[in-house]
């Protein structure tokens, strides 16, 4: 992992580097001992000339909850929609910023308050209708409007308008450096104004975008099927004709589908399975560094966790280094922040040290009786999460509490998280844009649309810091502000930070061109099947 001030993501981790990362952790474990991991055991080398055509099955761990870009907040929907809708700009190849997409270019005024975007010519929606500047204006107004869950990212915009047939201007009330990064957000996906205005519900059920694929069918709780957008503006893309995405929330079932050849891609590979898949003669894994944090979320609305001393005690009581070593098999780094590791992250902020004695002292000072019950909610289908929860349970029990693991399916976990119907909940969060300010704002802003990432954290110093921080104009000022938020967030402890993990995806032998970007979604337009 790179230090602060450099790109914390890097490139796709190669198979050789994967072996080096994992070797030290799996040597003494049964899974690693049973499997040979030499390159000779992996898929045979393929001709690197992309082949057009074919159908692919991508077994997913999350079911999309919606298809309208302004109304969704779940990764099951978000990752899908990035392949259906395009934005003016898109996250770039190394995830350090953005590159042109539907905007071929743009200019910024000298005072940093006026942007003019020149639109790419000849772009059509998947139903064949031309994309216009009016569609772009309408879409950006939706993204910053009252029905958008992410309007806070566009709060400084005062005006969006079409200045000519192929140009759009965006005006902000003050210089706001994160704006260009924020325009890569899925919620700013460009939609056809006429179709949305005619029947918003129909559009949300069968969306029309300019992305590489269109939604051919959706059976909620079962499967989504994507088909090639024949009007896609990138010549020759996408390569695939169709992609079936069955919903397979259980890790074991998803890996079995991959091994049986019933799926050519499978997301969210359990860490204990990654090395074994790597040794399979017909399978491989793609390990991509991601802007992700795995953590236990604490609900401030409960009497027990409203006390900072209790939250800090729970952090000290868990051997996070041991979890990263033995549960994550070295595919992750100890988290020293309560938001994902991104640009401006500092290695100098200390993670919570494993100190059961300090945990007991903090609980005693907070007046928490020995044996106090503490429910921990976890996704029953996530093998890594279940094992992590068991280690956490042991740590909290050693500190004198009575932890109770409650396993529920993923859909229930998300519902209870969003309803704040939990005490402690083990989950993960991913950044949606390359700007490092989105997640601190979601977590600490006084008007956070997620109520502090569903914790109800209340800290005026942090809310003031995330309001002022994005307005700094130089990279050095931004970095200092981000590192101050990182330290304050660790002191506040709204979460128990566990790991900064990569994205791990299982691949069949024929799959070529797959990779996940830093915001954890995948450019399926680049994927092709070797024959």
Coordinates of C-alpha atoms in Angstrom, one line a residue:
X1 CA 0.0 0.0 0.0
X2 CA 1.2 3.5 -0.8
X3 CA 1.8 6.2 1.7
X4 CA -0.2 9.4 2.0
X5 CA 0.0 11.8 -1.0
X6 CA 0.4 9.0 -3.5
X7 CA -2.2 6.9 -5.3
X8 CA -3.4 4.4 -2.7
X9 CA -5.0 2.1 -5.2
X10 CA -2.3 1.1 -7.7
X11 CA -3.0 -1.3 -10.6
X12 CA -4.5 -4.7 -10.8
X13 CA -2.7 -7.1 -8.5
X14 CA -1.0 -9.7 -10.7
X15 CA -1.2 -13.4 -10.0
X16 CA 2.4 -13.5 -9.0
X17 CA 2.0 -10.6 -6.6
X18 CA -1.2 -12.3 -5.2
X19 CA 0.9 -15.4 -4.4
X20 CA 3.4 -13.2 -2.6
X21 CA 0.7 -11.4 -0.6
X22 CA -1.0 -14.6 0.4
X23 CA 1.9 -17.0 0.9
X24 CA 2.9 -15.8 4.4
X25 CA -0.6 -16.1 5.8
X26 CA -1.8 -19.3 4.3
X27 CA 1.2 -21.5 4.7
X28 CA 0.0 -23.0 8.0
X29 CA -3.7 -23.3 7.0
X30 CA -5.4 -26.3 5.6
X31 CA -6.8 -24.6 2.6
X32 CA -3.4 -23.4 1.4
X33 CA -1.7 -26.7 2.3
X34 CA -4.1 -28.7 0.1
X35 CA -3.6 -26.6 -3.0
X36 CA -0.7 -26.1 -5.3
X37 CA -0.4 -22.4 -6.4
X38 CA 2.2 -22.5 -9.1
X39 CA 1.3 -20.6 -12.3
X40 CA 1.2 -23.9 -14.2
X41 CA -2.0 -24.8 -12.3
X42 CA -3.8 -21.7 -13.5
X43 CA -5.7 -21.2 -16.7
X44 CA -3.7 -21.6 -19.9
X45 CA -2.5 -18.4 -21.6
X46 CA -5.0 -17.0 -24.1
X47 CA -4.7 -15.0 -27.3
X48 CA -5.0 -11.4 -26.1
X49 CA -7.0 -10.2 -29.2
X50 CA -10.5 -9.4 -27.9
X51 CA -13.3 -11.6 -29.3
X52 CA -16.8 -10.0 -29.9
X53 CA -19.9 -11.9 -28.9
X54 CA -20.9 -14.5 -26.4
X55 CA -22.9 -14.7 -23.2
X56 CA -21.5 -14.7 -19.7
X57 CA -22.9 -15.5 -16.3
X58 CA -21.8 -13.3 -13.4
X59 CA -22.9 -14.7 -10.0
X60 CA -23.6 -11.8 -7.7
X61 CA -23.8 -11.6 -3.9
X62 CA -26.1 -8.6 -3.9
X63 CA -29.5 -8.1 -5.6
X64 CA -30.2 -4.6 -7.1
X65 CA -32.9 -2.8 -5.1
X66 CA -33.6 -0.2 -7.7
X67 CA -32.7 0.9 -11.3
X68 CA -33.2 4.7 -11.2
X69 CA -29.7 6.3 -10.5
X70 CA -31.0 9.0 -8.3
X71 CA -32.9 6.8 -5.9
X72 CA -30.4 3.9 -5.1
X73 CA -27.9 3.7 -2.3
X74 CA -27.0 0.0 -2.3
X75 CA -24.0 -1.5 -4.1
X76 CA -26.1 -4.2 -5.7
X77 CA -27.8 -1.5 -7.7
X78 CA -24.9 1.0 -8.0
X79 CA -22.4 -1.5 -9.6
X80 CA -25.0 -2.6 -12.1
X81 CA -26.1 0.9 -13.1
X82 CA -22.6 2.0 -13.9
X83 CA -22.8 -0.4 -16.8
X84 CA -26.2 1.0 -18.0
X85 CA -25.7 4.7 -17.6
X86 CA -22.8 7.0 -18.5
X87 CA -21.8 10.2 -16.8
X88 CA -20.0 13.3 -18.1
X89 CA -16.8 12.0 -16.6
X90 CA -15.7 8.6 -15.4
X91 CA -13.2 7.3 -12.9
X92 CA -9.8 7.0 -14.7
X93 CA -7.7 3.9 -15.2
X94 CA -5.7 4.1 -12.0
X95 CA -8.6 5.5 -9.9
X96 CA -6.7 8.7 -9.0
X97 CA -9.3 11.0 -10.7
X98 CA -11.5 11.1 -13.7
X99 CA -11.4 11.0 -17.5
X100 CA -13.7 12.3 -20.2
X101 CA -16.8 10.2 -20.9
X102 CA -20.0 11.8 -22.3
X103 CA -18.1 15.1 -22.0
X104 CA -15.3 15.0 -24.5
X105 CA -13.7 18.0 -22.8
X106 CA -14.4 20.8 -20.4
X107 CA -13.0 24.2 -19.3
X108 CA -13.0 26.0 -16.0
X109 CA -13.1 29.7 -15.4
X110 CA -10.2 31.5 -13.8
X111 CA -12.1 31.9 -10.6
X112 CA -13.1 28.2 -10.5
X113 CA -16.8 28.8 -10.4
X114 CA -17.9 28.3 -14.1
X115 CA -17.5 25.0 -16.0
X116 CA -18.3 24.4 -19.6
X117 CA -18.6 20.9 -20.8
X118 CA -18.4 20.0 -24.5
X119 CA -20.6 17.0 -25.1
X120 CA -19.5 14.0 -27.3
X121 CA -21.3 14.1 -30.6
X122 CA -23.5 11.3 -31.9
X123 CA -24.3 9.7 -28.6
X124 CA -27.6 7.8 -28.4
X125 CA -29.6 6.2 -25.7
X126 CA -30.2 2.4 -25.8
X127 CA -33.6 3.0 -27.4
X128 CA -31.9 4.9 -30.3
X129 CA -32.9 8.4 -29.3
X130 CA -30.2 11.0 -29.5
X131 CA -28.7 12.4 -26.3
X132 CA -29.0 16.2 -26.1
X133 CA -27.7 19.0 -23.9
X134 CA -31.3 19.3 -22.5
X135 CA -31.0 15.6 -21.3
X136 CA -27.7 16.4 -19.5
X137 CA -29.2 19.5 -17.8
X138 CA -32.2 17.6 -16.7
X139 CA -30.1 14.7 -15.4
X140 CA -27.8 17.0 -13.4
X141 CA -30.7 18.8 -11.9
X142 CA -32.2 15.5 -10.8
X143 CA -28.9 14.5 -9.2
X144 CA -28.8 17.7 -7.1
X145 CA -32.6 17.7 -6.5
X146 CA -34.7 16.8 -3.5
X147 CA -35.3 13.2 -4.6
X148 CA -31.6 12.4 -4.9
X149 CA -29.9 10.7 -2.0
X150 CA -26.6 12.2 -3.1
X151 CA -27.6 15.8 -3.6
X152 CA -25.1 16.9 -0.9
X153 CA -22.3 16.2 -3.4
X154 CA -23.7 18.9 -5.7
X155 CA -24.9 21.4 -3.1
X156 CA -22.6 24.1 -4.3
X157 CA -24.1 24.1 -7.8
X158 CA -26.3 27.1 -8.4
X159 CA -27.1 26.7 -12.1
X160 CA -27.0 24.1 -14.9
X161 CA -27.8 25.2 -18.4
X162 CA -27.3 24.4 -22.1
X163 CA -25.3 27.2 -23.7
X164 CA -25.5 25.6 -27.2
X165 CA -26.6 22.4 -28.9
X166 CA -23.5 20.5 -27.7
X167 CA -22.4 22.4 -24.5
X168 CA -23.5 22.5 -20.9
X169 CA -22.5 25.0 -18.3
X170 CA -22.3 24.3 -14.5
X171 CA -22.0 27.2 -12.1
X172 CA -21.0 26.9 -8.5
X173 CA -21.3 29.4 -5.7
X174 CA -17.6 29.2 -4.8
X175 CA -14.6 27.2 -6.0
X176 CA -15.3 23.6 -5.1
X177 CA -12.4 21.2 -6.1
X178 CA -14.3 17.9 -5.6
X179 CA -17.0 18.8 -8.1
X180 CA -15.4 17.2 -11.2
X181 CA -14.8 13.9 -9.3
X182 CA -18.3 14.0 -8.0
X183 CA -19.7 14.2 -11.5
X184 CA -18.6 10.7 -12.0
X185 CA -21.2 9.5 -9.5
X186 CA -23.8 7.1 -10.7
X187 CA -26.6 9.5 -9.5
X188 CA -25.3 11.9 -12.2
X189 CA -25.9 9.3 -14.9
X190 CA -27.5 10.9 -18.0
X191 CA -31.1 9.9 -18.6
X192 CA -33.6 10.8 -21.4
X193 CA -35.6 13.7 -20.1
X194 CA -38.7 12.9 -22.2
X195 CA -38.9 9.3 -21.0
X196 CA -38.5 10.2 -17.3
X197 CA -41.0 13.0 -17.5
X198 CA -43.5 10.9 -19.4
X199 CA -43.6 8.1 -16.8
X200 CA -41.0 8.1 -14.0
X201 CA -42.2 4.7 -12.6
X202 CA -42.0 3.0 -16.0
X203 CA -38.5 4.4 -16.5
X204 CA -37.4 3.2 -13.1
X205 CA -38.7 -0.3 -14.0
X206 CA -37.1 -0.4 -17.4
X207 CA -34.3 2.3 -17.6
X208 CA -32.8 3.7 -20.7
X209 CA -29.2 4.9 -20.6
X210 CA -26.2 5.6 -22.9
X211 CA -24.0 2.9 -21.2
X212 CA -22.6 -0.2 -22.8
X213 CA -25.5 -2.4 -21.7
X214 CA -29.3 -2.2 -21.3
X215 CA -31.5 -4.1 -18.8
X216 CA -33.1 -6.9 -20.8
X217 CA -34.9 -8.4 -17.9
X218 CA -35.1 -8.3 -14.1
X219 CA -36.7 -10.8 -11.7
X220 CA -36.1 -9.4 -8.2
X221 CA -34.4 -11.8 -5.9
X222 CA -33.4 -14.0 -8.7
X223 CA -31.6 -12.6 -11.7
X224 CA -30.9 -9.5 -13.9
X225 CA -30.0 -9.9 -17.5
X226 CA -28.0 -7.3 -19.4
X227 CA -27.9 -7.1 -23.2
X228 CA -25.6 -5.1 -25.5
X229 CA -26.6 -1.5 -26.2
X230 CA -26.4 -1.6 -30.0
X231 CA -26.2 2.2 -30.0
X232 CA -23.2 2.5 -27.6
X233 CA -20.9 5.3 -28.5
X234 CA -17.6 3.5 -28.1
X235 CA -16.7 1.7 -31.3
X236 CA -16.5 -2.1 -30.9
X237 CA -17.7 -2.1 -27.3
X238 CA -19.0 -3.9 -25.4
X239 CA -17.6 -7.2 -26.5
X240 CA -20.3 -9.4 -24.9
X241 CA -23.8 -9.9 -26.2
X242 CA -25.4 -10.7 -22.9
X243 CA -24.6 -11.0 -19.2
X244 CA -26.8 -13.0 -16.9
X245 CA -26.5 -11.9 -13.2
X246 CA -28.1 -14.5 -10.9
X247 CA -28.5 -13.5 -7.3
X248 CA -26.5 -16.0 -5.2
X249 CA -26.1 -14.4 -1.7
X250 CA -24.5 -17.5 -0.1
X251 CA -20.7 -17.6 -0.5
X252 CA -20.5 -21.3 -0.8
X253 CA -23.2 -21.6 -3.4
X254 CA -21.7 -18.8 -5.4
X255 CA -18.2 -20.5 -5.4
X256 CA -19.8 -23.8 -6.3
X257 CA -21.5 -22.3 -9.4
X258 CA -18.1 -20.9 -10.5
X259 CA -16.3 -24.2 -10.0
X260 CA -19.0 -26.1 -11.8
X261 CA -18.8 -23.8 -14.8
X262 CA -22.3 -22.5 -14.2
X263 CA -20.9 -19.0 -13.8
X264 CA -17.8 -17.4 -15.4
X265 CA -17.5 -14.6 -12.9
X266 CA -18.3 -14.6 -9.2
X267 CA -18.0 -11.6 -6.9
X268 CA -17.0 -11.3 -3.3
X269 CA -14.8 -14.4 -3.1
X270 CA -14.2 -15.4 0.5
X271 CA -10.6 -14.8 1.6
X272 CA -10.2 -18.4 2.6
X273 CA -11.3 -19.5 -0.9
X274 CA -9.1 -17.1 -2.9
X275 CA -5.9 -19.1 -2.8
X276 CA -7.7 -22.4 -3.5
X277 CA -9.4 -20.9 -6.6
X278 CA -6.0 -19.6 -7.7
X279 CA -4.7 -23.2 -7.7
X280 CA -7.6 -24.5 -9.7
X281 CA -6.6 -25.5 -13.3
X282 CA -9.6 -23.7 -14.8
X283 CA -10.1 -20.8 -12.5
X284 CA -8.4 -17.7 -11.3
X285 CA -9.0 -14.6 -9.1
X286 CA -8.8 -10.9 -9.8
X287 CA -7.5 -9.0 -6.8
X288 CA -8.1 -5.2 -7.2
X289 CA -7.3 -2.6 -4.6
X290 CA -10.5 -0.8 -3.6
X291 CA -11.7 2.2 -1.7
X292 CA -13.4 -0.1 0.9
X293 CA -13.6 -0.3 4.6
X294 CA -14.8 -3.4 6.5
X295 CA -16.0 -2.4 10.0
X296 CA -18.5 -2.9 12.8
X297 CA -21.0 -0.1 12.8
X298 CA -22.1 1.2 16.2
X299 CA -25.6 2.6 16.8
X300 CA -25.4 5.8 18.9
X301 CA -29.2 5.6 19.5
X302 CA -28.6 2.7 21.9
X303 CA -27.8 3.5 25.5
X304 CA -24.8 1.3 25.5
X305 CA -23.0 2.7 22.5
X306 CA -23.8 6.4 23.0
X307 CA -20.8 6.5 25.3
X308 CA -17.5 7.0 23.5
X309 CA -15.6 5.1 26.2
X310 CA -17.6 2.0 25.4
X311 CA -17.0 2.3 21.7
X312 CA -13.3 2.8 22.2
X313 CA -13.3 -0.2 24.6
X314 CA -14.9 -2.4 21.9
X315 CA -12.1 -1.3 19.5
X316 CA -9.3 -2.1 21.9
X317 CA -10.9 -5.5 22.7
X318 CA -10.5 -7.0 19.2
X319 CA -7.3 -8.3 17.6
X320 CA -7.7 -6.6 14.3
X321 CA -4.2 -7.6 13.2
X322 CA -5.0 -11.2 13.8
X323 CA -8.2 -10.9 11.8
X324 CA -6.3 -9.5 8.8
X325 CA -3.6 -12.1 9.1
X326 CA -5.7 -15.3 9.7
X327 CA -9.2 -14.5 8.4
X328 CA -8.3 -12.2 5.5
X329 CA -5.3 -14.4 4.6
X330 CA -3.2 -11.2 4.2
X331 CA -5.6 -9.8 1.5
X332 CA -6.2 -6.6 3.4
X333 CA -4.5 -4.0 5.6
X334 CA -5.3 -3.1 9.2
X335 CA -7.7 -0.1 9.0
X336 CA -6.5 3.1 10.7
X337 CA -9.5 5.2 9.7
X338 CA -13.3 5.1 9.9
X339 CA -13.7 5.8 6.2
X340 CA -11.9 4.0 3.2
X341 CA -8.3 4.6 2.5
X342 CA -8.1 7.2 -0.3
X343 CA -6.1 10.2 -1.5
X344 CA -4.9 12.1 1.6
X345 CA -4.8 9.1 3.9
X346 CA -2.1 9.1 6.5
X347 CA -0.2 6.1 7.8
X348 CA 0.7 8.1 10.9
X349 CA -2.7 7.8 12.4
X350 CA -2.6 4.8 14.7
X351 CA -5.0 1.9 14.5
X352 CA -6.5 0.8 17.8
X353 CA -4.1 -1.5 19.5
X354 CA -5.3 -4.9 20.8
X355 CA -5.4 -4.3 24.6
X356 CA -8.0 -6.2 26.6
X357 CA -6.9 -4.6 29.8
X358 CA -7.5 -1.1 28.4
X359 CA -10.9 -2.3 27.1
X360 CA -11.9 -3.5 30.6
X361 CA -10.8 -0.3 32.2
X362 CA -12.8 1.9 29.8
X363 CA -15.9 -0.3 30.3
X364 CA -15.5 0.1 34.1
X365 CA -15.1 3.8 33.9
X366 CA -18.3 3.9 31.8
X367 CA -20.1 2.0 34.4
X368 CA -20.9 -1.0 32.2
X369 CA -21.6 -4.1 34.3
X370 CA -19.8 -7.4 33.5
X371 CA -21.9 -9.7 31.4
X372 CA -23.8 -6.8 29.6
X373 CA -25.3 -8.2 26.4
X374 CA -24.1 -6.9 23.1
X375 CA -25.9 -8.2 19.9
X376 CA -23.7 -8.2 16.8
X377 CA -25.6 -8.5 13.5
X378 CA -23.8 -10.2 10.6
X379 CA -24.5 -11.5 7.0
X380 CA -25.1 -15.3 7.3
X381 CA -24.0 -15.8 3.7
X382 CA -20.6 -14.1 4.0
X383 CA -18.1 -16.6 5.2
X384 CA -15.4 -14.0 5.9
X385 CA -17.8 -11.9 7.9
X386 CA -19.1 -14.8 10.0
X387 CA -15.5 -15.9 10.9
X388 CA -14.6 -12.3 11.7
X389 CA -17.6 -12.0 13.9
X390 CA -16.5 -15.0 15.8
X391 CA -13.1 -13.4 16.5
X392 CA -14.8 -10.2 17.6
X393 CA -17.1 -12.2 19.9
X394 CA -14.1 -13.7 21.6
X395 CA -12.5 -10.3 22.1
X396 CA -15.6 -8.7 23.5
X397 CA -16.2 -11.7 25.8
X398 CA -12.7 -11.4 27.1
X399 CA -13.4 -7.7 27.9
X400 CA -16.2 -8.8 30.1
X401 CA -19.3 -8.4 27.9
X402 CA -21.8 -11.0 26.7
X403 CA -21.7 -10.7 22.9
X404 CA -24.4 -12.5 20.9
X405 CA -23.9 -13.0 17.2
X406 CA -27.1 -12.7 15.2
X407 CA -26.9 -14.1 11.6
X408 CA -29.4 -12.8 9.0
X409 CA -29.4 -12.8 5.2
X410 CA -27.9 -9.9 3.3
X411 CA -31.2 -8.3 2.3
X412 CA -32.3 -8.3 6.0
X413 CA -28.9 -6.9 7.0
X414 CA -29.2 -4.0 4.6
X415 CA -32.8 -3.3 5.7
X416 CA -31.9 -3.3 9.4
X417 CA -28.8 -1.1 8.8
X418 CA -30.8 1.5 6.9
X419 CA -33.6 1.4 9.6
X420 CA -30.9 1.6 12.3
X421 CA -32.5 -1.5 13.8
X422 CA -29.2 -2.8 15.3
X423 CA -26.8 -2.3 18.2
X424 CA -23.6 -3.4 16.4
X425 CA -23.5 -4.5 12.8
X426 CA -20.6 -6.0 10.8
X427 CA -20.6 -4.7 7.2
X428 CA -18.5 -2.8 4.7
X429 CA -18.6 0.6 2.9
X430 CA -17.2 1.7 -0.4
X431 CA -16.6 5.1 -1.8
X432 CA -18.6 6.0 -4.9
X433 CA -16.3 8.7 -6.4
X434 CA -12.5 9.3 -6.4
X435 CA -12.8 12.4 -4.3
X436 CA -11.8 11.5 -0.7
X437 CA -14.4 13.8 0.8
X438 CA -17.6 11.8 0.0
X439 CA -17.3 9.2 2.7
X440 CA -16.3 11.6 5.5
X441 CA -19.3 13.8 4.5
X442 CA -21.7 10.8 4.6
X443 CA -20.3 9.8 8.0
X444 CA -19.9 13.2 9.8
X445 CA -21.9 15.9 8.0
X446 CA -24.6 17.3 10.2
X447 CA -27.1 16.9 7.4
X448 CA -25.8 13.5 6.3
X449 CA -28.5 11.7 4.2
X450 CA -27.3 8.4 5.7
X451 CA -27.5 9.7 9.3
X452 CA -23.8 9.2 9.8
X453 CA -23.6 6.0 7.8
X454 CA -26.5 4.8 9.9
X455 CA -24.7 5.3 13.2
X456 CA -26.2 8.7 14.2
X457 CA -22.8 9.9 15.1
X458 CA -22.9 13.4 16.6
X459 CA -19.6 15.4 16.7
X460 CA -19.6 19.1 15.9
X461 CA -15.9 19.3 15.4
X462 CA -16.1 16.6 12.7
X463 CA -19.2 18.0 11.0
X464 CA -17.5 21.5 10.8
X465 CA -14.3 19.8 9.5
X466 CA -16.0 18.0 6.6
X467 CA -18.0 21.1 5.7
X468 CA -14.8 23.3 5.5
X469 CA -12.3 20.7 4.2
X470 CA -13.5 20.3 0.6
X471 CA -13.3 24.0 0.1
X472 CA -9.5 24.1 0.5
X473 CA -7.9 24.9 -2.9
X474 CA -4.5 23.4 -2.8
X475 CA -3.6 19.7 -2.5
X476 CA -1.5 20.3 0.6
X477 CA -4.4 22.0 2.4
X478 CA -6.7 19.3 1.3
X479 CA -4.3 16.6 2.6
X480 CA -3.9 18.3 6.0
X481 CA -7.7 18.6 6.4
X482 CA -8.3 15.0 5.5
X483 CA -5.7 13.7 7.9
X484 CA -7.2 15.8 10.7
X485 CA -10.6 14.2 10.0
X486 CA -9.0 10.8 9.9
X487 CA -7.5 11.3 13.4
X488 CA -10.7 12.9 14.8
X489 CA -12.8 10.0 13.4
X490 CA -10.6 7.4 15.0
X491 CA -10.9 9.2 18.4
X492 CA -14.7 9.4 18.0
X493 CA -15.0 5.7 17.1
X494 CA -18.4 5.5 15.4
X495 CA -17.1 2.2 13.9
X496 CA -14.7 -0.5 14.8
X497 CA -12.4 -0.3 11.7
X498 CA -11.2 -3.8 10.7
X499 CA -9.6 -3.9 7.2
X500 CA -9.0 -2.0 4.0
X501 CA -9.6 -5.0 1.8
X502 CA -9.2 -5.4 -2.0
X503 CA -12.0 -6.6 -4.3
X504 CA -11.6 -10.3 -4.9
X505 CA -13.5 -11.8 -7.9
X506 CA -13.5 -15.3 -9.2
X507 CA -12.9 -15.8 -12.9
X508 CA -13.4 -18.7 -15.3
X509 CA -10.6 -19.7 -17.7
X510 CA -12.2 -18.0 -20.7
X511 CA -12.8 -14.6 -19.0
X512 CA -10.5 -11.8 -20.3
X513 CA -10.3 -8.1 -19.7
X514 CA -12.0 -8.1 -16.2
X515 CA -11.0 -5.7 -13.5
X516 CA -12.6 -3.7 -10.8
X517 CA -12.0 0.1 -10.4
X518 CA -11.1 1.7 -7.1
X519 CA -14.8 2.4 -6.3
X520 CA -15.3 -1.4 -6.6
X521 CA -17.5 -1.6 -9.7
X522 CA -16.4 -3.3 -12.9
X523 CA -16.2 -2.1 -16.6
X524 CA -18.0 -5.0 -18.2
X525 CA -17.7 -3.4 -21.6
X526 CA -14.1 -4.5 -21.5
X527 CA -14.8 -8.1 -20.7
X528 CA -14.6 -10.8 -23.4
X529 CA -14.6 -14.6 -23.6
X530 CA -11.6 -16.4 -25.2
X531 CA -12.6 -19.2 -27.6

